[in-house]
Amino acid sequence: MTKEGTVKVQVKVSHLAIDLIPGKPEIYKKGQVFECPEERAKKLGNSVKIV
Amino acid sequence: MTNALATFSKKVESQLVDPLRQVNIGRKLVYVTPAQGFGISSVDWGKITEMSEGYVSYGFTDGNEDIIDVTLANSKVPVYWKDYKVPRRMYESWKVNGTDIDSAAALSAGYRQVSAEDLAIIQGVSNDGSNYDINGLYQGAGNNCATALDFGTWGNAIKAVAGGKTLMAEDGVPAYNMPLNMVLPATQYGELEASVHPESGALEMPIVERMLNGGKVYAAPETVLPADGGLLLPTPSAGRPYFDFYLTQNYTVEHGFNSEHPDTGDLTGRVYSAGILRIKHNVAICKLSGI
């Protein structure tokens, strides 16, 4: 289950740095799955896959 | 007739090459191979999918053989082109009197052709505008620094470059020791150029340039790079092992007649080039999204 307005995405690039909490960037590695606002996920393009 | 047309084409081509080189951005970002020949319609190359660690010891030992994991890729080589018309009387006048050729139409077509090539190198080749048959530098980037760093705020460009270098270094790309180029959409380039620290008055651009170890910041039209996306990548000389542009045909101009009116019809001109971006190790390219 995901929160409303969010989706689970899987990282497709080697490393993805993203600040889901403003000012607190995190680095996700290829294959890792995390929850992300849908709008933000769309902007990540082919760097992630919605799972 | 054919010789005169060929000479005319060469004359127009000579007027086109320098202006086209100046406006082209894609070829300034990647190593360009010598032209391999227009007849080459596809190319094979190896993509490095995993690079293992090196070894240190006081002598060479057996059993440490390591294989760089390579997958073979094959792609058709696209052609970038644009057609235009040359008024017949201008051509006849050049033939009889050697009148200067007005190459404005050809140059205008050439700019469109360069724009198509830039799009292919920077974004990729797409038939429907969303799915890419061949990835360019942006679509094919192996790292993505997607932290929200609006370049309108002083310090964010510095953070974006530092963030991109960190991701590349994580993959073993010596980003701290190699010259890097940064490509920005025109809006973000303008913001960086005008970015001045509110208290100290320090310009941000020179700091960013120092972080690029001798590389440069380029502006790309927003038709080529999306408004909130940039790129960080090694300069062509340093990036050659990671990616290159396999050129099969350099800028070329040709002219022909309409067969319905062989003596009076306008000339049809075409400016074209052909080549393909080969990304061999995509982790050396970092996308900067959200800038």
Short mmCIF file of C-alpha atoms in Angstrom, two decimals:
data_model
loop_
_atom_site.label_atom_id
_atom_site.label_comp_id
_atom_site.label_asym_id
_atom_site.label_seq_id
_atom_site.Cartn_x
_atom_site.Cartn_y
_atom_site.Cartn_z
CA MET A 1 0.00 0.00 0.00
CA THR A 2 1.22 3.48 -0.83
CA LYS A 3 0.03 6.80 0.51
CA GLU A 4 -2.40 8.73 -1.69
CA GLY A 5 -0.62 10.62 -4.46
CA THR A 6 2.53 8.54 -4.17
CA VAL A 7 3.85 5.61 -6.18
CA LYS A 8 6.54 2.98 -5.64
CA VAL A 9 9.43 3.33 -8.07
CA GLN A 10 12.43 1.17 -8.83
CA VAL A 11 15.73 2.85 -9.69
CA LYS A 12 16.92 2.10 -13.25
CA VAL A 13 20.12 4.17 -13.28
CA SER A 14 23.32 3.36 -11.40
CA HIS A 15 22.71 6.06 -8.76
CA LEU A 16 19.83 8.43 -8.18
CA ALA A 17 20.16 11.36 -5.78
CA ILE A 18 16.82 12.81 -4.71
CA ASP A 19 15.60 15.01 -1.87
CA LEU A 20 12.14 13.72 -1.01
CA ILE A 21 12.47 15.77 2.18
CA PRO A 22 13.66 19.24 1.08
CA GLY A 23 17.34 19.79 1.89
CA LYS A 24 17.93 16.13 2.76
CA PRO A 25 19.16 14.37 -0.39
CA GLU A 26 19.40 10.59 -0.37
CA ILE A 27 21.20 8.36 -2.84
CA TYR A 28 19.41 5.25 -4.14
CA LYS A 29 21.23 2.54 -6.08
CA LYS A 30 20.07 0.62 -9.15
CA GLY A 31 17.28 -1.82 -8.28
CA GLN A 32 16.26 -0.13 -5.00
CA VAL A 33 12.57 0.63 -4.54
CA PHE A 34 11.21 3.68 -2.75
CA GLU A 35 7.99 5.63 -2.41
CA CYS A 36 7.78 8.92 -4.22
CA PRO A 37 5.13 11.56 -5.04
CA GLU A 38 3.59 10.73 -8.42
CA GLU A 39 4.45 14.14 -9.92
CA ARG A 40 8.08 13.76 -8.91
CA ALA A 41 8.20 10.21 -10.29
CA LYS A 42 7.02 11.46 -13.70
CA LYS A 43 9.84 13.99 -13.79
CA LEU A 44 12.41 11.26 -13.16
CA GLY A 45 11.66 9.87 -16.63
CA ASN A 46 13.51 6.69 -17.57
CA SER A 47 15.68 6.86 -14.42
CA VAL A 48 12.95 4.95 -12.58
CA LYS A 49 10.23 2.42 -13.31
CA ILE A 50 6.90 2.57 -11.51
CA VAL A 51 6.33 -0.81 -9.83
CA MET B 1 25.93 19.78 -66.39
CA THR B 2 26.73 17.29 -63.66
CA ASN B 3 30.19 18.78 -63.09
CA ALA B 4 28.74 22.30 -62.83
CA LEU B 5 26.22 21.08 -60.26
CA ALA B 6 28.93 19.31 -58.27
CA THR B 7 31.07 22.47 -58.31
CA PHE B 8 28.06 24.54 -57.26
CA SER B 9 27.38 22.12 -54.37
CA LYS B 10 31.02 22.26 -53.23
CA LYS B 11 30.90 26.07 -53.33
CA VAL B 12 27.75 26.18 -51.17
CA GLU B 13 29.18 23.52 -48.85
CA SER B 14 32.35 25.56 -48.29
CA GLN B 15 30.19 28.51 -47.19
CA LEU B 16 28.19 26.33 -44.83
CA VAL B 17 30.72 24.29 -42.90
CA ASP B 18 32.11 27.01 -40.61
CA PRO B 19 28.75 28.51 -39.57
CA LEU B 20 27.36 25.02 -38.93
CA ARG B 21 30.37 24.06 -36.80
CA GLN B 22 29.86 27.20 -34.72
CA VAL B 23 26.19 26.56 -33.93
CA ASN B 24 26.54 22.82 -33.38
CA ILE B 25 26.59 21.89 -29.68
CA GLY B 26 26.35 18.10 -29.77
CA ARG B 27 29.68 17.63 -31.52
CA LYS B 28 31.41 19.90 -28.98
CA LEU B 29 30.40 17.47 -26.22
CA VAL B 30 31.56 14.17 -27.65
CA TYR B 31 34.58 12.79 -29.46
CA VAL B 32 33.71 12.64 -33.17
CA THR B 33 35.28 9.85 -35.21
CA PRO B 34 36.60 10.56 -38.71
CA ALA B 35 33.82 10.11 -41.32
CA GLN B 36 33.51 6.38 -41.98
CA GLY B 37 31.51 6.56 -45.23
CA PHE B 38 27.84 7.14 -46.04
CA GLY B 39 27.43 3.49 -47.10
CA ILE B 40 27.71 2.32 -43.49
CA SER B 41 24.12 1.95 -42.36
CA SER B 42 24.60 0.17 -39.04
CA VAL B 43 27.29 -0.20 -36.40
CA ASP B 44 28.17 -2.67 -33.62
CA TRP B 45 29.82 -1.62 -30.37
CA GLY B 46 30.42 -2.93 -26.88
CA LYS B 47 28.57 -1.49 -23.89
CA ILE B 48 30.40 -1.90 -20.60
CA THR B 49 27.83 -3.04 -18.07
CA GLU B 50 30.10 -3.71 -15.12
CA MET B 51 33.69 -2.76 -14.31
CA SER B 52 35.35 -4.64 -11.46
CA GLU B 53 38.05 -3.45 -9.03
CA GLY B 54 41.76 -3.39 -9.87
CA TYR B 55 44.36 -5.35 -7.88
CA VAL B 56 47.45 -4.41 -5.95
CA SER B 57 50.18 -6.90 -5.06
CA TYR B 58 53.99 -7.31 -5.08
CA GLY B 59 53.83 -9.64 -8.06
CA PHE B 60 51.39 -11.01 -10.58
CA THR B 61 49.49 -14.07 -9.47
CA ASP B 62 47.21 -16.52 -11.24
CA GLY B 63 43.54 -16.84 -10.50
CA ASN B 64 42.73 -13.14 -10.48
CA GLU B 65 41.52 -12.97 -14.05
CA ASP B 66 38.78 -10.45 -14.35
CA ILE B 67 36.45 -9.85 -17.22
CA ILE B 68 34.89 -6.51 -18.04
CA ASP B 69 31.25 -7.33 -18.65
CA VAL B 70 30.42 -6.13 -22.14
CA THR B 71 27.20 -6.48 -24.10
CA LEU B 72 27.17 -5.98 -27.84
CA ALA B 73 24.88 -3.28 -29.18
CA ASN B 74 23.88 -2.72 -32.77
CA SER B 75 22.13 0.32 -34.16
CA LYS B 76 21.15 1.71 -37.51
CA VAL B 77 22.97 4.94 -38.34
CA PRO B 78 20.47 7.81 -38.68
CA VAL B 79 20.70 10.52 -41.32
CA TYR B 80 20.11 14.18 -40.39
CA TRP B 81 18.92 16.27 -43.33
CA LYS B 82 16.94 19.21 -44.64
CA ASP B 83 15.90 20.12 -48.20
CA TYR B 84 15.62 23.58 -49.74
CA LYS B 85 15.18 25.29 -53.13
CA VAL B 86 17.65 27.38 -55.11
CA PRO B 87 16.14 29.77 -57.72
CA ARG B 88 17.19 28.59 -61.19
CA ARG B 89 18.20 32.06 -62.35
CA MET B 90 20.62 32.43 -59.45
CA TYR B 91 22.29 29.17 -60.41
CA GLU B 92 22.46 30.18 -64.11
CA SER B 93 23.90 33.56 -63.17
CA TRP B 94 26.60 31.87 -61.05
CA LYS B 95 27.39 29.53 -63.98
CA VAL B 96 27.71 32.33 -66.56
CA ASN B 97 29.12 35.23 -64.53
CA GLY B 98 30.44 33.58 -61.38
CA THR B 99 27.99 35.73 -59.38
CA ASP B 100 28.31 35.28 -55.63
CA ILE B 101 26.01 32.59 -54.37
CA ASP B 102 23.38 33.65 -51.88
CA SER B 103 23.55 30.63 -49.59
CA ALA B 104 20.95 31.94 -47.12
CA ALA B 105 18.43 29.19 -47.97
CA ALA B 106 21.11 26.51 -47.69
CA LEU B 107 22.38 27.98 -44.42
CA SER B 108 18.90 28.13 -42.99
CA ALA B 109 18.38 24.47 -43.97
CA GLY B 110 21.80 23.68 -42.49
CA TYR B 111 20.79 25.16 -39.12
CA ARG B 112 17.71 22.91 -39.09
CA GLN B 113 19.86 19.93 -39.97
CA VAL B 114 22.32 20.76 -37.16
CA SER B 115 19.41 21.10 -34.75
CA ALA B 116 18.24 17.59 -35.71
CA GLU B 117 21.75 16.24 -35.13
CA ASP B 118 22.05 18.07 -31.78
CA LEU B 119 18.73 16.60 -30.69
CA ALA B 120 19.94 13.10 -31.59
CA ILE B 121 23.22 13.52 -29.69
CA ILE B 122 21.78 15.23 -26.61
CA GLN B 123 18.30 13.63 -26.29
CA GLY B 124 18.22 10.71 -28.70
CA VAL B 125 16.42 9.50 -31.78
CA SER B 126 12.67 9.14 -31.40
CA ASN B 127 9.97 8.58 -33.97
CA ASP B 128 7.04 9.42 -31.69
CA GLY B 129 8.71 12.04 -29.49
CA SER B 130 8.55 10.00 -26.29
CA ASN B 131 10.04 6.53 -26.89
CA TYR B 132 13.68 6.59 -27.90
CA ASP B 133 15.08 4.12 -30.46
CA ILE B 134 18.56 5.42 -29.76
CA ASN B 135 19.38 7.15 -26.48
CA GLY B 136 21.25 10.43 -26.52
CA LEU B 137 23.37 11.74 -23.64
CA TYR B 138 20.35 12.86 -21.55
CA GLN B 139 18.15 9.80 -22.06
CA GLY B 140 21.12 7.45 -21.81
CA ALA B 141 22.70 8.97 -18.67
CA GLY B 142 23.65 6.31 -16.12
CA ASN B 143 23.36 8.63 -13.11
CA ASN B 144 20.73 11.15 -12.12
CA CYS B 145 21.12 13.96 -9.59
CA ALA B 146 17.44 14.82 -9.10
CA THR B 147 17.69 17.03 -6.03
CA ALA B 148 15.60 20.19 -6.34
CA LEU B 149 18.26 22.82 -6.97
CA ASP B 150 16.81 25.87 -8.69
CA PHE B 151 19.68 27.67 -10.43
CA GLY B 152 17.93 30.94 -9.67
CA THR B 153 19.34 30.65 -6.13
CA TRP B 154 23.06 31.30 -5.54
CA GLY B 155 24.93 28.12 -4.57
CA ASN B 156 22.55 25.62 -6.16
CA ALA B 157 24.66 25.20 -9.32
CA ILE B 158 27.69 24.48 -7.10
CA LYS B 159 25.66 21.88 -5.19
CA ALA B 160 24.41 20.29 -8.45
CA VAL B 161 27.93 19.91 -9.85
CA ALA B 162 29.20 18.52 -6.53
CA GLY B 163 26.24 16.12 -6.39
CA GLY B 164 26.80 14.91 -9.95
CA LYS B 165 30.52 14.35 -9.36
CA THR B 166 29.75 12.33 -6.23
CA LEU B 167 27.47 9.98 -8.18
CA MET B 168 30.01 9.52 -10.99
CA ALA B 169 32.82 8.89 -8.50
CA GLU B 170 30.66 6.21 -6.80
CA ASP B 171 30.89 4.31 -10.09
CA GLY B 172 34.66 4.64 -10.37
CA VAL B 173 34.61 7.51 -12.88
CA PRO B 174 37.45 9.87 -11.81
CA ALA B 175 35.16 12.91 -11.85
CA TYR B 176 37.35 14.90 -9.41
CA ASN B 177 40.42 14.58 -11.62
CA MET B 178 39.10 14.83 -15.16
CA PRO B 179 37.85 17.83 -17.16
CA LEU B 180 34.06 17.93 -17.25
CA ASN B 181 31.55 19.86 -19.32
CA MET B 182 28.18 20.97 -18.06
CA VAL B 183 25.28 21.50 -20.49
CA LEU B 184 22.35 23.64 -19.40
CA PRO B 185 19.10 24.76 -21.01
CA ALA B 186 19.30 28.43 -22.04
CA THR B 187 17.20 29.59 -19.03
CA GLN B 188 19.40 27.88 -16.43
CA TYR B 189 22.55 29.04 -18.23
CA GLY B 190 21.24 32.61 -17.99
CA GLU B 191 20.44 32.16 -14.29
CA LEU B 192 23.95 30.84 -13.58
CA GLU B 193 25.58 33.61 -15.60
CA ALA B 194 23.69 36.21 -13.56
CA SER B 195 24.10 34.48 -10.21
CA VAL B 196 25.81 36.83 -7.74
CA HIS B 197 26.14 36.19 -3.99
CA PRO B 198 23.83 38.71 -2.26
CA GLU B 199 26.40 39.66 0.40
CA SER B 200 29.91 39.00 -0.92
CA GLY B 201 29.10 39.82 -4.56
CA ALA B 202 30.94 36.65 -5.69
CA LEU B 203 29.93 35.32 -9.09
CA GLU B 204 28.86 31.68 -9.12
CA MET B 205 29.95 30.89 -12.69
CA PRO B 206 33.75 31.06 -12.06
CA ILE B 207 33.36 28.75 -9.05
CA VAL B 208 31.39 26.26 -11.14
CA GLU B 209 34.00 26.46 -13.92
CA ARG B 210 36.79 25.72 -11.41
CA MET B 211 34.86 22.64 -10.29
CA LEU B 212 34.81 21.43 -13.90
CA ASN B 213 38.62 20.97 -13.87
CA GLY B 214 39.17 22.83 -17.14
CA GLY B 215 35.84 21.97 -18.79
CA LYS B 216 33.18 24.48 -19.87
CA VAL B 217 29.53 25.32 -19.34
CA TYR B 218 27.47 25.13 -22.55
CA ALA B 219 23.98 26.46 -23.23
CA ALA B 220 21.63 24.30 -25.28
CA PRO B 221 18.32 25.42 -26.77
CA GLU B 222 15.28 24.24 -24.83
CA THR B 223 14.14 22.34 -27.92
CA VAL B 224 17.11 20.07 -27.21
CA LEU B 225 17.27 20.00 -23.39
CA PRO B 226 14.15 20.20 -21.18
CA ALA B 227 13.76 23.37 -19.15
CA ASP B 228 14.71 21.78 -15.81
CA GLY B 229 17.37 19.31 -16.93
CA GLY B 230 21.13 19.59 -17.39
CA LEU B 231 24.05 17.29 -18.02
CA LEU B 232 27.45 16.73 -16.48
CA LEU B 233 29.90 14.68 -18.52
CA PRO B 234 33.62 14.37 -19.34
CA THR B 235 35.02 16.58 -22.12
CA PRO B 236 35.39 14.88 -25.53
CA SER B 237 39.06 14.00 -25.02
CA ALA B 238 38.50 12.58 -21.51
CA GLY B 239 35.14 11.04 -22.41
CA ARG B 240 36.28 9.15 -25.51
CA PRO B 241 36.42 5.76 -23.74
CA TYR B 242 32.88 6.28 -22.44
CA PHE B 243 31.01 7.66 -25.45
CA ASP B 244 31.64 8.98 -28.94
CA PHE B 245 29.84 10.08 -32.09
CA TYR B 246 30.42 7.58 -34.85
CA LEU B 247 30.33 9.86 -37.88
CA THR B 248 29.67 8.28 -41.24
CA GLN B 249 29.06 11.42 -43.30
CA ASN B 250 30.15 14.95 -42.45
CA TYR B 251 28.07 18.01 -43.49
CA THR B 252 27.43 17.57 -47.20
CA VAL B 253 25.45 19.56 -49.74
CA GLU B 254 23.95 18.23 -52.97
CA HIS B 255 21.80 19.78 -55.69
CA GLY B 256 19.62 18.34 -58.42
CA PHE B 257 17.08 19.40 -61.05
CA ASN B 258 13.39 18.76 -61.25
CA SER B 259 13.04 16.42 -64.25
CA GLU B 260 9.73 18.04 -65.34
CA HIS B 261 11.56 21.28 -66.17
CA PRO B 262 15.20 20.34 -66.74
CA ASP B 263 16.13 23.72 -68.30
CA THR B 264 14.10 26.17 -66.22
CA GLY B 265 13.04 24.48 -62.97
CA ASP B 266 14.51 25.53 -59.61
CA LEU B 267 17.26 23.43 -58.09
CA THR B 268 16.48 21.19 -55.17
CA GLY B 269 19.18 21.34 -52.52
CA ARG B 270 19.82 19.00 -49.61
CA VAL B 271 22.17 19.40 -46.66
CA TYR B 272 22.83 16.25 -44.68
CA SER B 273 25.11 14.38 -42.32
CA ALA B 274 24.97 10.91 -40.75
CA GLY B 275 26.24 9.37 -37.55
CA ILE B 276 25.27 7.82 -34.25
CA LEU B 277 26.06 8.45 -30.59
CA ARG B 278 27.61 5.36 -29.00
CA ILE B 279 27.37 5.26 -25.21
CA LYS B 280 29.76 2.58 -24.05
CA HIS B 281 29.76 3.27 -20.31
CA ASN B 282 26.74 5.32 -19.26
CA VAL B 283 27.79 5.99 -15.64
CA ALA B 284 30.17 8.69 -16.93
CA ILE B 285 27.11 10.79 -17.82
CA CYS B 286 25.08 12.40 -15.05
CA LYS B 287 21.69 13.93 -15.63
CA LEU B 288 20.90 17.00 -13.49
CA SER B 289 17.11 17.02 -13.24
CA GLY B 290 15.19 19.51 -11.13
CA ILE B 291 17.57 22.45 -11.63
#
